[in-house]
Structure formats: C-alpha cells, structure tokens
Amino acid sequence: MGVVGRLLHGVWRFLDGLRRVLHLVLLLFLLAIVWAAARHPLPLVPAKAALVVRPEGRLVEQLTGSPFDRSIGLLSGDHEPETLVRDLVEAIRAAGKDERIRVLVLDPSQLGGGGLTKLRAIADAVQDFRRTGKRVLSYARYASQEQYYLMAQADEAYLEPTGAIGVIGYAAYGLYFHDALERLGVEVNVFRVGTHKSFTEPFTRQDMSPEDREQTRAWLMPLWQAYANGVETARKLPAGTLDAFIAEAVPSLKAADGDEARLAEERHLITGRKTALEFERLLVALVGEDRTSHSFNAIEASDYLTAIRPEAALKRHPAGEVAVLVAAGNIVDGERPAGEIGGDSFAEIVRGARYDEDVKAVVLRIDSGGGSMMASEVIRQEVAALKAAGKPVVASFSSVAASGGYYIAMDADRIVATPTTITGSIGVFGLVPTFEKTIGKLGVASDGVATSKLAGSMHLERALAPEAKDVLQLGVEHAYRDFVARVAAARHKTPAQIEAVAEGRVYIAPRATELGLVDELGDLDSAVKAAAELAKLAPGKYEVTFREKELSWRERLLRELRAEGQSALARLGLAPQAPRALRPVLGTFERQLQALGALNDPRQLYSYCGCVAD
C-alpha cells in the first residue's frame, strides 16, 4: 500500500471511528429518554376527562423509515413529525364507547397535512363520536386549510380573536426546469407511452401541457368539492358557503375592517371567538380541573391508546386474522425501510402473509404514486401467488394509488377506493439525463472505444447513442402494452377497453369506478369487511393486524418511545421548521426531488404519478 493509500486508509478509519462515537453519544441520549420515560407509570385514564386529539406533522398510513432513523432525523431536524391515521381513528372510536371520556377536543395546530382522504378518515371517526351524544370541541389560533377541515368537524369550533382561517381552495402546481437544465447543458432523454403521462414534463417543458392541465382540473375540482362538502355538512352550512367565502374575501374583509376571525364567525365557519384561557375554562367546567396542571382533566390520544390497548388485547379471541399490509411511498427496487415500498422488502411481507396459517385474508392498503416497474412487478407476482394460495386479497386505496400504485393492486379480488382517492395513470416512461454538454462547458470530453454501439451507451457523461434510445423506447412501449394487458385480464375487460382509459390519464375514484378500474367506494373498514366476507370469517370473530417488516429489539424500543422523544424535543425547541411562507415552495421541490431519488429501476422503466393537491 502506497503513501496515498495509507493516508486515505487512515482518514477512513478516523471518520469511521468518529461515526461510531457519534452513534454511541446519540444512543446514550436516547437511552436517557428511555430511562426518563420508564420512571413514569403507564398512563391512567381519569374518571372524567377529555380526550385530546393533537396530530403532529403529516398524517400518514405508515411511519417513514426505521424508528432509529426517525429518532436521528428528529434530533437533526431532517425528519418532519408524522402521525398514524389509524392511531387517531382507533383512539376516537374507543373513546366514544368509554364512559370516562366525556368530551373530545380537537387541536389541529401541529397538523402538517397529509391529504383529504386521511382527514376524512379522522372526520368519520369524529362524527361517530358525536353520534354517541358526547360533545366535540375544537380550538385554534390560526387554522390552515387542512387544519380547518379537522377543526370544522366539532360541535363547537372556537378561534382566537386575533386569529384567522386559511381556506383558499386547492391547487396543483409544480416546478419546471427545462430552461435551467438547458443553461446547465443537461440533456434530458425522455421515453414514454401515454399522451397524459406527465411526470417527465418538468424536465422537457417550462409549463404544464394542455393534456396535463385538462386531466388535473378533472380530479382537482371534485377533490375541492369533497373538501367543501365535508366542511359544510359538519358545520350545517348551505352548499356553496366556502366558495362564496373565498370569492368574496376582499370586499368581506374590508367590511369587517380586516378582522378575519370576526369574518369567520359572521360566515358561521366557527362557533365563536375565544382566547386560549377562555377555551380552557369552558373545558374545566365540562370535565373538571386537573389539580396538577391547573388545566382541564385530559388525556392525549397516544397516552389513551397506551392505557387501553392491553385491556383490549385480553378480550380478543380471534378465529383468524385479516392482515393489513401498508404500501406507502414511492415504489423502488430492492430493500427499503417503511415509508418507501421496496420491491424485495414488500414482497417479503406479502410472502410472509401467504405462509402464515393465522392469516385468512389480506388487505393491501396503498398510498403510492408508483415508481419502478420492475419492483412493481416483483410485488404483483407475490400478490398473485397469495391469491393462488386461496387467500382473498382486497386492495384499499388511500390518498393516491396511481401508476405503480395501481399496478400492484390490479390483481386483487376487489379494489376499494375512498371518494377522494386519486388513481389510474396507467402509463410508462423512461428518463435518462446526460451531461456531455455540461462537462463540455468546463473543457472536458469523453472518448474511448467499445465492442459494440450499445457498450458504454449509458454512461451519463456521453450522449445517448441512437441505438440506446431505440432500446429504451421499445422497452417503454413493451412495458406499457404489458401493463394494459394485465389490467385488462385482472379487470375482465379487453385491452382495447383499458387502452381507451389509459394513456397515463389520472382519475378521481368515483370516475375510476364508473370506468371499471375500481370496484366500489369505501374506506379501510369497508375493505377489511370485504376481505373477511371473502374469507368467510364471521363478524367479530377475526382480528385485524397490521404487518410490517420485523423490527429488531432496538427498533421496537425506539418505536415505543418515539412520541416521548418527539414531544421532549419540541419542548426544548430542537425541532426546527422552515418559515411558514416558504413551506409550499420547499414542499413542492422536496416532493419532486424525492420522486427523482426513487428512480432506481435497473431497466430505467417507471410508472409514476406525481399527482398531489396543495
């Protein structure tokens, strides 16, 4: 080993040692949190209390990454807090039957989004709680559009007198990079099938194509109407109230002297205006005072679940399981942690359900815009094998189940989507950037010899050879024909019938149902019941389990303490966030970067839909 080699080896050993030390320090810090949490007994539910539902960060079907990765991300500020939708739904439904819980309090102040479908799942649980005759109250200093949807579900919704409600409607904007890439000398080679397959447009255009504008408007408008209807129904307002509130915002605010809280009350979007102290006193009158905190008697949803789950587990005597397998995030090749759908890792979970004798039926809960075609096919094969083993499979669509997200679902016995699901997008593309012009600007060139015209053709510092372009385009066309044929076989239609609704077109679920791409509209519960019926499991005689990749003891420990550590970091001010004004732009850019990062298919073939509303 030469001098340079020894030097590099020494530097590597130093950096590796430093990494180990930093991991040890972090582990000790987390163990300190564990020790602090362990000193506290299991939470007790007061005899008379309010359940506080306070979602933090984004609502998700599955937490992103391993518990260890999430802990590191929270410490560094690189990981946005997340809340499992099913946890909140479980807590609210249990509280409706619990005599100790007299009031439900909705606090949306830390909610960071997640989509209307997930908000509706919580809203449905809240409406079930209201039907028990118990009161639901909500309060906010300021409510963004998604926060207000949750806030509006209450019997009584109160706003800080100096606050406001940010209801402005939905938009679907993206960033377009064609001119910037041209200036940088980046040549973007696009191969696609589907007139409406728009994922590649930001790299080849400077604006939205007419086809994409048409299809986006077709799903965006119904999505907004579903939002408005959900608010107006909960608040008992006439249809069109929200549209009028937005359209008349400027003259109405002038008439209200710029007082947004007063305007919201006048339009009956809220029950009234109260300070935080006034709202607190109202709750003290309803459930009594906590002598320790001098606030109202309350229990957080996470603590409530910790308290009641052991009791519920003792009452279960299942005859079998309906296993819910959550596929959330981009579909990528290989092994991936939760929050991404690895072709190999998710296929392993599906296979585990196939060979588990306790599992009698499976629900695929999908929240994905797709990704790698090869990874999607690996998963689809396991789903088909699961069906062939005699276990019913029902696909349940969350916010998005499009492109590859639809591909992994199409072989299910039944497809159930929520009315606000975005789906379809049956199309395929390839995207290969090359940088020969970029390095040329620096006076650098690539040259050499090869044994064929295709050898070395995928080196990104060289222009794609015509033969390589032909190979990629032919591969995209074959993958598209295969996609269409598989959908046709699964949906009992002809390829021509599917071709007529494919071409990358995106649909809102009710329209997809009319077209035969979806069987019925319903939520996750509907899908679970359908799976149980197909497996001939009697109501109340089966258990619903959520299957994920097996965690190590360390990850299981960190998962249990994640909420404790997250709240501690927030109290210490160690959870930085971008300024509110920058979040929409940063969020759009981050989504597009994440989608690019998911493009790891070995054949460069993708079925992906970046269909998101803000």
Coordinates of C-alpha atoms in Angstrom, one line a residue:
M1 CA 0.0 0.0 0.0
G2 CA 1.5 3.4 -1.1
V3 CA 1.7 6.6 1.0
V4 CA -1.5 7.9 -0.5
G5 CA -3.3 4.6 0.2
R6 CA -2.2 4.6 3.8
L7 CA -3.2 8.2 4.2
L8 CA -6.7 7.5 2.8
H9 CA -7.0 4.4 4.9
G10 CA -6.1 6.4 8.0
V11 CA -8.6 9.1 7.1
W12 CA -11.3 6.5 6.6
R13 CA -10.5 4.8 10.0
F14 CA -10.7 8.2 11.7
L15 CA -14.1 9.1 10.1
D16 CA -15.4 5.6 10.8
G17 CA -14.3 5.9 14.4
L18 CA -15.9 9.4 14.7
R19 CA -19.2 8.0 13.2
R20 CA -19.2 5.2 15.9
V21 CA -18.6 7.7 18.7
L22 CA -21.4 10.0 17.5
H23 CA -23.7 7.0 17.2
L24 CA -22.8 6.0 20.8
V25 CA -23.5 9.5 22.0
L26 CA -26.8 9.5 20.3
L27 CA -27.7 6.1 21.7
L28 CA -26.8 7.3 25.2
F29 CA -29.1 10.3 24.7
L30 CA -31.9 8.1 23.5
L31 CA -31.4 5.7 26.5
A32 CA -31.6 8.7 28.7
I33 CA -35.0 9.4 27.2
V34 CA -35.9 5.8 27.7
W35 CA -34.9 5.9 31.4
A36 CA -36.8 9.1 31.9
A37 CA -39.9 7.6 30.3
A38 CA -39.5 4.4 32.3
R39 CA -39.7 6.2 35.5
H40 CA -43.3 7.2 34.7
P41 CA -46.0 4.6 35.2
L42 CA -48.4 3.6 32.5
P43 CA -50.9 6.5 31.8
L44 CA -54.2 6.2 33.7
V45 CA -57.4 7.4 32.2
P46 CA -59.1 9.9 34.6
A47 CA -62.6 9.0 35.7
K48 CA -63.9 12.1 34.0
A49 CA -61.8 13.5 31.2
A50 CA -61.4 15.0 27.7
L51 CA -59.6 13.1 25.0
V52 CA -57.2 15.5 23.2
V53 CA -56.5 14.7 19.6
R54 CA -53.5 16.6 18.6
P55 CA -51.9 15.3 15.4
E56 CA -48.3 16.3 14.8
G57 CA -46.8 16.8 11.4
R58 CA -48.1 14.8 8.4
L59 CA -50.9 12.3 8.6
V60 CA -49.6 9.0 7.2
E61 CA -50.6 5.4 6.6
Q62 CA -47.1 4.3 7.7
L63 CA -44.3 6.0 9.6
T64 CA -41.3 6.7 7.4
G65 CA -38.0 4.9 8.0
S66 CA -36.9 2.8 10.9
P67 CA -37.5 4.1 14.5
F68 CA -33.8 4.6 14.8
D69 CA -33.7 6.7 11.6
R70 CA -36.7 8.7 12.7
S71 CA -35.0 9.4 16.1
I72 CA -31.9 10.7 14.3
G73 CA -34.0 12.8 12.0
L74 CA -35.9 14.4 14.8
L75 CA -32.7 15.3 16.6
S76 CA -31.2 16.8 13.4
G77 CA -34.4 18.5 12.2
D78 CA -34.3 16.5 9.0
H79 CA -37.4 14.5 9.7
E80 CA -40.9 16.0 9.9
P81 CA -43.1 14.6 12.6
E82 CA -45.7 12.1 11.5
T83 CA -48.9 10.8 12.9
L84 CA -50.5 7.4 12.0
V85 CA -54.1 8.0 10.9
R86 CA -55.2 4.6 12.3
D87 CA -53.9 5.5 15.8
L88 CA -56.2 8.6 15.9
V89 CA -59.2 6.7 14.5
E90 CA -58.7 3.9 17.0
A91 CA -58.5 6.3 19.9
I92 CA -61.5 8.3 18.9
R93 CA -63.7 5.2 18.3
A94 CA -62.7 3.7 21.6
A95 CA -63.3 7.0 23.4
G96 CA -66.9 7.0 22.1
K97 CA -67.6 3.8 24.0
D98 CA -65.7 4.8 27.1
E99 CA -67.8 6.3 29.9
R100 CA -64.7 8.0 31.3
I101 CA -64.3 10.2 28.2
R102 CA -66.9 12.9 28.3
V103 CA -65.6 15.3 25.6
L104 CA -63.4 15.1 22.5
V105 CA -61.0 18.1 22.0
L106 CA -59.6 18.6 18.5
D107 CA -56.3 20.6 18.4
P108 CA -55.1 20.9 14.8
S109 CA -52.4 23.4 15.5
Q110 CA -49.5 21.0 14.8
L111 CA -51.1 19.2 11.8
G112 CA -48.8 19.5 8.8
G113 CA -51.0 18.0 6.1
G114 CA -51.4 14.5 4.6
G115 CA -54.3 14.8 2.2
L116 CA -58.1 14.9 2.3
T117 CA -58.5 11.1 2.3
K118 CA -56.7 10.8 5.6
L119 CA -58.5 13.8 7.1
R120 CA -61.8 12.2 6.1
A121 CA -60.9 9.0 8.0
I122 CA -60.5 11.1 11.2
A123 CA -63.6 13.1 10.4
D124 CA -65.7 10.0 10.0
A125 CA -64.5 8.8 13.5
V126 CA -65.3 12.2 15.0
Q127 CA -68.8 12.1 13.5
D128 CA -69.3 8.6 15.0
F129 CA -68.2 10.1 18.4
R130 CA -70.7 12.9 18.0
R131 CA -73.5 10.4 17.4
T132 CA -72.9 9.0 20.9
G133 CA -74.2 12.3 22.3
K134 CA -70.9 13.4 23.6
R135 CA -69.6 16.9 22.8
V136 CA -66.7 17.7 20.4
L137 CA -64.9 21.0 20.8
S138 CA -62.0 22.4 18.8
Y139 CA -59.8 25.5 19.1
A140 CA -57.1 27.1 17.0
R141 CA -55.1 30.3 17.0
Y142 CA -54.7 30.0 13.3
A143 CA -56.0 27.2 11.1
S144 CA -54.5 26.3 7.7
Q145 CA -56.9 24.8 5.1
E146 CA -56.2 21.2 6.2
Q147 CA -56.2 22.2 9.9
Y148 CA -59.6 23.8 9.5
Y149 CA -61.1 20.7 7.9
L150 CA -60.4 18.9 11.2
M151 CA -61.4 21.8 13.3
A152 CA -64.8 22.1 11.5
Q153 CA -65.8 18.6 12.5
A154 CA -66.5 19.7 16.1
D155 CA -69.9 20.7 17.5
E156 CA -68.3 23.9 18.7
A157 CA -65.3 25.4 16.9
Y158 CA -63.6 28.3 18.5
L159 CA -60.9 30.7 17.0
E160 CA -58.5 33.0 18.8
P161 CA -59.9 36.6 18.5
T162 CA -56.8 37.7 16.6
G163 CA -56.6 34.5 14.5
A164 CA -57.6 33.5 11.0
I165 CA -58.7 30.6 8.8
G166 CA -56.6 30.0 5.7
V167 CA -59.2 28.4 3.4
I168 CA -58.3 29.3 -0.2
G169 CA -59.0 26.2 -2.3
Y170 CA -56.8 23.5 -3.9
A171 CA -54.0 24.0 -6.4
A172 CA -51.7 21.6 -8.2
Y173 CA -48.5 23.4 -9.2
G174 CA -45.1 22.0 -10.0
L175 CA -41.7 23.4 -10.8
Y176 CA -40.5 23.3 -14.4
F177 CA -36.7 23.0 -15.1
H178 CA -36.3 22.9 -18.9
D179 CA -34.6 26.3 -19.3
A180 CA -32.4 25.8 -16.2
L181 CA -31.3 22.4 -17.5
E182 CA -30.6 23.8 -20.9
R183 CA -28.4 26.5 -19.4
L184 CA -26.5 23.9 -17.4
G185 CA -26.1 21.8 -20.5
V186 CA -28.1 18.8 -19.2
E187 CA -29.6 16.8 -21.9
V188 CA -32.8 15.0 -20.7
N189 CA -33.7 12.0 -22.8
V190 CA -37.4 11.1 -22.3
F191 CA -39.1 7.9 -23.4
R192 CA -42.8 7.5 -22.7
V193 CA -46.1 6.0 -23.8
G194 CA -49.3 7.8 -22.9
T195 CA -50.5 11.2 -24.0
H196 CA -51.3 12.2 -20.4
K197 CA -48.2 10.7 -18.7
S198 CA -46.9 14.0 -17.4
F199 CA -44.2 13.1 -14.8
T200 CA -41.4 13.9 -17.3
E201 CA -42.8 17.3 -18.3
P202 CA -41.0 19.4 -15.7
F203 CA -37.7 18.4 -17.4
T204 CA -38.8 18.9 -21.0
R205 CA -41.1 21.9 -20.7
Q206 CA -41.4 25.3 -19.0
D207 CA -45.1 25.0 -18.3
M208 CA -47.9 22.5 -17.9
S209 CA -49.1 20.7 -21.1
P210 CA -52.7 21.1 -22.2
E211 CA -53.3 17.4 -21.6
D212 CA -52.0 17.6 -18.1
R213 CA -53.9 20.8 -17.4
E214 CA -57.1 19.1 -18.6
Q215 CA -56.7 15.9 -16.5
T216 CA -55.5 17.8 -13.4
R217 CA -58.6 20.0 -13.5
A218 CA -60.7 16.9 -13.9
W219 CA -59.6 15.4 -10.5
L220 CA -58.8 18.7 -8.7
M221 CA -62.3 20.2 -8.9
P222 CA -64.1 17.1 -7.4
L223 CA -61.4 17.0 -4.7
W224 CA -62.2 20.5 -3.7
Q225 CA -65.9 19.9 -3.8
A226 CA -65.4 17.0 -1.5
Y227 CA -63.5 19.2 0.9
A228 CA -66.2 21.9 0.8
N229 CA -69.0 19.4 1.2
G230 CA -67.2 17.8 4.3
V231 CA -66.9 21.2 6.0
E232 CA -70.4 22.5 5.0
T233 CA -72.1 19.2 6.2
A234 CA -70.2 19.2 9.5
R235 CA -71.0 22.9 10.1
K236 CA -74.6 22.6 8.8
L237 CA -73.9 25.4 6.2
P238 CA -75.6 25.8 2.9
A239 CA -73.8 24.4 -0.2
G240 CA -71.5 27.0 -1.7
T241 CA -70.7 28.7 1.5
L242 CA -66.9 28.1 1.2
D243 CA -66.8 29.1 -2.4
A244 CA -68.5 32.3 -1.6
F245 CA -66.2 32.9 1.4
I246 CA -63.2 32.7 -0.9
A247 CA -64.7 34.6 -3.8
E248 CA -65.8 37.5 -1.6
A249 CA -62.7 37.5 0.6
V250 CA -61.5 41.1 -0.2
P251 CA -64.8 43.0 0.0
S252 CA -65.9 41.0 3.0
L253 CA -62.6 41.7 4.8
K254 CA -62.9 45.4 4.0
A255 CA -66.4 45.4 5.6
A256 CA -65.0 43.6 8.7
D257 CA -62.1 46.1 9.0
G258 CA -59.7 43.3 8.2
D259 CA -60.8 41.2 11.2
E260 CA -60.5 37.7 9.8
A261 CA -61.7 36.0 13.0
R262 CA -64.8 38.2 13.1
L263 CA -65.5 37.4 9.4
A264 CA -65.2 33.6 10.0
E265 CA -67.7 33.9 12.8
E266 CA -70.1 36.0 10.7
R267 CA -70.0 33.4 8.0
H268 CA -70.5 30.7 10.6
L269 CA -67.3 28.9 9.8
I270 CA -66.7 28.9 13.6
T271 CA -69.0 28.9 16.6
G272 CA -67.3 31.9 18.1
R273 CA -64.1 33.6 19.2
K274 CA -62.3 32.7 22.5
T275 CA -58.9 33.1 23.9
A276 CA -57.0 30.0 24.9
L277 CA -57.8 30.8 28.6
E278 CA -61.5 31.1 27.9
F279 CA -61.5 27.8 26.0
E280 CA -59.6 26.2 28.8
R281 CA -62.2 27.4 31.4
L282 CA -65.0 26.1 29.2
L283 CA -63.4 22.6 29.4
V284 CA -62.8 22.8 33.1
A285 CA -66.5 23.4 33.6
L286 CA -67.2 20.3 31.5
V287 CA -64.7 17.7 32.9
G288 CA -63.2 19.3 36.0
E289 CA -59.8 20.7 36.8
D290 CA -56.5 18.8 36.9
R291 CA -55.0 19.9 40.3
T292 CA -51.5 19.3 39.0
S293 CA -51.6 21.3 35.8
H294 CA -54.5 23.6 36.8
S295 CA -55.9 22.9 33.3
F296 CA -58.9 20.6 32.4
N297 CA -58.8 16.9 33.1
A298 CA -57.4 15.5 29.8
I299 CA -55.5 12.6 28.3
E300 CA -53.7 12.7 25.0
A301 CA -54.7 10.2 22.3
S302 CA -51.3 8.5 22.4
D303 CA -51.4 8.0 26.2
Y304 CA -55.0 6.9 25.9
L305 CA -54.1 4.1 23.4
T306 CA -51.2 3.0 25.7
A307 CA -53.7 2.7 28.5
I308 CA -56.5 0.8 26.7
R309 CA -54.6 -1.5 24.3
P310 CA -53.6 -4.0 26.9
E311 CA -57.3 -4.2 28.1
A312 CA -58.5 -4.7 24.5
A313 CA -55.9 -7.4 23.8
L314 CA -57.2 -9.5 26.7
K315 CA -60.7 -9.6 25.2
R316 CA -59.6 -10.9 21.8
H317 CA -60.3 -14.5 20.9
P318 CA -59.9 -14.4 17.1
A319 CA -60.6 -17.3 14.8
G320 CA -58.2 -15.9 12.3
E321 CA -56.6 -12.7 11.1
V322 CA -57.2 -10.2 8.3
A323 CA -53.7 -8.8 7.7
V324 CA -53.4 -5.2 6.5
L325 CA -50.2 -4.7 4.6
V326 CA -49.5 -1.0 4.2
A327 CA -47.7 0.0 1.0
A328 CA -46.9 3.7 1.4
G329 CA -44.4 5.9 -0.5
N330 CA -42.5 5.5 -3.8
I331 CA -42.0 2.1 -5.2
V332 CA -38.3 1.4 -5.6
D333 CA -36.1 -1.5 -6.4
G334 CA -34.6 -3.7 -3.7
E335 CA -34.9 -3.4 0.1
R336 CA -36.3 -0.3 1.7
P337 CA -37.5 0.8 5.2
A338 CA -41.1 1.8 6.0
G339 CA -42.3 4.9 4.2
E340 CA -40.9 3.6 0.9
I341 CA -42.1 0.4 -0.9
G342 CA -39.1 -1.7 -1.7
G343 CA -39.8 -4.4 -4.3
D344 CA -38.0 -7.1 -2.4
S345 CA -38.8 -6.0 1.1
F346 CA -42.6 -5.6 0.5
A347 CA -42.7 -8.8 -1.5
E348 CA -41.3 -10.5 1.6
I349 CA -44.1 -9.1 3.7
V350 CA -46.7 -10.4 1.2
R351 CA -45.0 -13.8 1.2
G352 CA -45.0 -13.9 5.0
A353 CA -48.8 -13.4 5.0
R354 CA -49.1 -16.2 2.4
Y355 CA -47.3 -18.7 4.6
D356 CA -48.8 -17.6 7.9
E357 CA -51.7 -20.0 8.8
D358 CA -53.3 -17.4 11.1
V359 CA -53.8 -15.0 8.2
K360 CA -57.1 -15.8 6.4
A361 CA -57.3 -12.7 4.2
V362 CA -55.2 -9.8 3.2
V363 CA -55.9 -6.1 2.6
L364 CA -53.3 -4.1 0.6
R365 CA -53.6 -0.5 2.0
I366 CA -51.9 1.5 -0.8
D367 CA -50.9 5.2 -0.6
S368 CA -48.4 5.5 -3.5
G369 CA -47.9 7.2 -6.8
G370 CA -45.8 4.3 -8.0
G371 CA -42.2 4.2 -9.3
S372 CA -40.1 1.3 -10.5
M373 CA -41.8 -1.0 -13.0
M374 CA -39.6 -4.0 -12.0
A375 CA -40.2 -3.5 -8.3
S376 CA -43.9 -3.2 -9.0
E377 CA -43.8 -6.5 -11.0
V378 CA -42.0 -8.2 -8.2
I379 CA -44.7 -7.2 -5.7
R380 CA -47.5 -8.1 -8.2
Q381 CA -46.2 -11.6 -8.6
E382 CA -46.3 -12.1 -4.8
V383 CA -49.9 -10.8 -4.7
A384 CA -50.9 -13.2 -7.4
A385 CA -49.2 -16.1 -5.5
L386 CA -51.1 -15.0 -2.4
K387 CA -54.4 -15.3 -4.3
A388 CA -53.4 -18.6 -5.8
A389 CA -52.8 -19.9 -2.3
G390 CA -56.5 -19.4 -1.7
K391 CA -56.3 -16.2 0.5
P392 CA -58.6 -13.4 -0.6
V393 CA -56.9 -10.1 -1.4
V394 CA -58.7 -6.7 -1.2
A395 CA -56.9 -3.5 -2.3
S396 CA -57.8 -0.5 -0.2
F397 CA -56.8 2.9 -1.7
S398 CA -55.8 5.8 0.5
S399 CA -55.0 9.3 -0.9
V400 CA -53.2 8.1 -4.0
A401 CA -53.0 4.7 -5.7
A402 CA -51.8 5.5 -9.2
S403 CA -49.4 4.2 -11.8
G404 CA -47.2 1.6 -10.0
G405 CA -49.6 2.0 -7.0
Y406 CA -52.4 0.8 -9.2
Y407 CA -50.2 -1.9 -10.8
I408 CA -49.6 -3.7 -7.5
A409 CA -53.3 -3.6 -6.7
M410 CA -54.8 -4.7 -10.0
D411 CA -54.8 -8.5 -9.3
A412 CA -56.7 -8.1 -6.1
D413 CA -60.1 -9.9 -5.8
R414 CA -61.7 -6.5 -5.1
I415 CA -60.5 -2.9 -5.3
V416 CA -62.0 -0.4 -2.8
A417 CA -61.2 3.3 -3.0
T418 CA -62.2 6.3 -1.0
P419 CA -64.2 9.0 -2.9
T420 CA -61.2 11.3 -2.7
T421 CA -58.6 8.8 -3.9
I422 CA -56.5 9.8 -7.0
T423 CA -55.9 6.7 -9.1
G424 CA -55.3 5.4 -12.7
S425 CA -52.3 6.9 -14.5
I426 CA -51.7 3.7 -16.5
G427 CA -48.6 4.6 -18.4
V428 CA -44.9 4.1 -18.6
F429 CA -41.8 6.3 -19.1
G430 CA -38.1 6.3 -19.0
L431 CA -35.9 9.3 -18.0
V432 CA -32.2 9.4 -18.6
P433 CA -30.3 12.7 -18.2
T434 CA -26.8 13.0 -19.8
F435 CA -24.1 15.6 -19.1
E436 CA -21.9 15.7 -22.1
K437 CA -22.7 19.4 -22.7
T438 CA -22.3 20.3 -19.1
I439 CA -18.8 18.9 -18.9
G440 CA -18.1 20.4 -22.3
K441 CA -18.6 23.9 -20.8
L442 CA -15.7 23.0 -18.4
G443 CA -13.5 21.9 -21.3
V444 CA -14.0 18.2 -20.5
A445 CA -14.8 15.5 -23.1
S446 CA -15.4 11.7 -23.0
D447 CA -13.9 9.4 -25.6
G448 CA -12.8 5.8 -26.0
V449 CA -13.6 2.5 -27.7
A450 CA -16.2 -0.2 -27.3
T451 CA -17.0 -3.6 -28.7
S452 CA -20.5 -2.5 -29.8
K453 CA -22.6 0.5 -30.4
L454 CA -24.5 -0.2 -27.1
A455 CA -21.4 -0.7 -24.9
G456 CA -20.9 2.3 -22.8
S457 CA -24.0 3.9 -24.1
M458 CA -25.5 4.5 -20.7
H459 CA -22.5 6.5 -19.4
L460 CA -24.1 9.7 -18.3
E461 CA -21.1 11.8 -19.4
R462 CA -21.8 10.8 -23.0
A463 CA -24.8 11.5 -25.3
L464 CA -27.1 8.5 -25.7
A465 CA -26.4 6.6 -28.9
P466 CA -29.4 6.3 -31.3
E467 CA -29.4 2.5 -30.7
A468 CA -29.7 3.0 -27.0
K469 CA -32.6 5.5 -27.5
D470 CA -34.4 2.9 -29.6
V471 CA -33.8 0.1 -27.0
L472 CA -35.2 2.3 -24.2
Q473 CA -38.3 3.5 -26.3
L474 CA -39.0 -0.1 -27.3
G475 CA -38.8 -1.2 -23.7
V476 CA -41.2 1.5 -22.6
E477 CA -43.7 0.5 -25.3
H478 CA -43.5 -3.2 -24.4
A479 CA -43.9 -2.4 -20.6
Y480 CA -47.0 -0.2 -21.4
R481 CA -48.6 -3.0 -23.5
D482 CA -47.9 -5.4 -20.8
F483 CA -49.4 -3.0 -18.2
V484 CA -52.6 -2.6 -20.2
A485 CA -52.9 -6.3 -20.9
R486 CA -52.5 -7.2 -17.2
V487 CA -55.1 -4.6 -16.2
A488 CA -57.5 -6.0 -18.9
A489 CA -57.1 -9.5 -17.6
A490 CA -57.5 -8.6 -14.0
R491 CA -60.5 -6.3 -14.6
H492 CA -62.1 -8.8 -17.0
K493 CA -62.0 -6.4 -19.9
T494 CA -60.4 -6.3 -23.3
P495 CA -57.0 -4.5 -23.9
A496 CA -58.8 -2.0 -26.2
Q497 CA -61.2 -1.1 -23.4
I498 CA -58.4 -0.4 -21.0
E499 CA -56.3 1.4 -23.7
A500 CA -59.3 3.8 -24.0
V501 CA -59.0 4.9 -20.4
A502 CA -55.2 4.5 -20.0
E503 CA -52.6 6.7 -21.8
G504 CA -51.5 7.9 -18.4
R505 CA -54.8 9.6 -17.5
V506 CA -55.4 10.3 -13.8
Y507 CA -58.9 9.9 -12.3
I508 CA -60.7 10.7 -9.1
A509 CA -62.1 7.5 -7.6
P510 CA -65.8 7.9 -8.4
R511 CA -64.9 8.4 -12.1
A512 CA -62.5 5.4 -11.9
T513 CA -65.3 3.3 -10.5
E514 CA -67.5 4.3 -13.5
L515 CA -64.7 3.2 -15.8
G516 CA -64.3 -0.2 -14.1
L517 CA -60.8 0.5 -12.7
V518 CA -62.3 0.4 -9.1
D519 CA -65.0 -1.9 -7.8
E520 CA -66.5 0.2 -5.0
L521 CA -66.1 3.3 -2.9
G522 CA -65.4 2.8 0.7
D523 CA -62.8 3.3 3.5
L524 CA -60.3 0.9 5.1
D525 CA -63.0 -0.6 7.3
S526 CA -65.1 -1.4 4.2
A527 CA -62.1 -3.2 2.7
V528 CA -61.4 -5.2 5.8
K529 CA -65.0 -6.3 6.0
A530 CA -65.0 -7.3 2.3
A531 CA -61.8 -9.3 2.9
A532 CA -63.4 -11.1 5.9
E533 CA -66.5 -11.9 3.9
L534 CA -64.5 -13.3 1.1
A535 CA -62.6 -15.5 3.6
K536 CA -66.0 -16.5 5.3
L537 CA -64.9 -15.0 8.6
A538 CA -67.9 -14.2 10.9
P539 CA -68.2 -10.6 12.1
G540 CA -66.4 -10.1 15.5
K541 CA -64.6 -13.4 15.1
Y542 CA -61.4 -12.2 13.5
E543 CA -58.6 -9.9 14.4
V544 CA -57.2 -7.1 12.2
T545 CA -53.4 -6.9 12.3
F546 CA -51.0 -4.5 10.6
R547 CA -48.0 -6.4 9.2
E548 CA -44.7 -4.7 8.7
K549 CA -41.1 -5.7 8.3
E550 CA -39.9 -7.4 11.5
L551 CA -38.1 -4.9 13.8
S552 CA -35.1 -5.5 15.9
W553 CA -35.4 -5.2 19.7
R554 CA -33.7 -1.8 19.5
E555 CA -36.2 -0.5 16.9
R556 CA -39.2 -1.8 18.8
L557 CA -37.9 0.0 21.9
L558 CA -37.4 3.2 20.0
R559 CA -40.8 3.0 18.3
E560 CA -42.5 2.9 21.7
L561 CA -40.6 5.9 22.9
R562 CA -40.7 7.9 19.7
A563 CA -43.6 10.1 20.8
E564 CA -42.0 10.7 24.1
G565 CA -38.7 11.9 22.5
Q566 CA -40.5 13.9 19.9
S567 CA -42.5 15.9 22.4
A568 CA -39.4 16.4 24.5
L569 CA -37.5 17.8 21.5
A570 CA -40.4 20.1 20.8
R571 CA -40.4 21.4 24.3
L572 CA -36.7 22.0 24.1
G573 CA -37.1 23.9 20.8
L574 CA -34.9 21.3 19.0
A575 CA -37.3 20.6 16.2
P576 CA -36.6 23.3 13.6
Q577 CA -39.1 24.1 10.8
A578 CA -38.9 26.1 7.7
P579 CA -40.7 29.5 7.8
R580 CA -44.4 29.1 7.0
A581 CA -44.2 31.3 3.9
L582 CA -41.5 29.1 2.4
R583 CA -43.1 25.7 3.1
P584 CA -45.3 25.4 0.0
V585 CA -42.3 26.0 -2.4
L586 CA -40.0 23.8 -0.3
G587 CA -42.6 21.1 -0.1
T588 CA -43.1 21.1 -3.9
F589 CA -39.4 21.0 -4.6
E590 CA -38.9 18.3 -2.0
R591 CA -41.6 16.1 -3.5
Q592 CA -40.1 16.3 -6.9
L593 CA -36.6 15.6 -5.6
Q594 CA -37.9 12.6 -3.7
A595 CA -39.6 11.3 -6.8
L596 CA -36.3 11.6 -8.8
G597 CA -34.5 9.8 -6.0
A598 CA -36.9 6.9 -6.4
L599 CA -35.9 6.3 -10.0
N600 CA -33.6 3.3 -9.5
D601 CA -35.2 0.7 -11.8
P602 CA -32.4 -1.3 -13.4
R603 CA -34.1 -1.1 -16.8
Q604 CA -35.0 2.7 -16.4
L605 CA -38.7 1.9 -16.8
Y606 CA -41.1 3.7 -14.5
S607 CA -44.8 4.1 -13.8
Y608 CA -45.1 7.1 -11.6
C609 CA -47.7 9.8 -10.9
G610 CA -46.8 12.9 -9.0
C611 CA -50.5 13.8 -8.6
V612 CA -50.8 15.9 -5.4
A613 CA -53.0 18.8 -4.4
D614 CA -52.0 21.6 -2.0

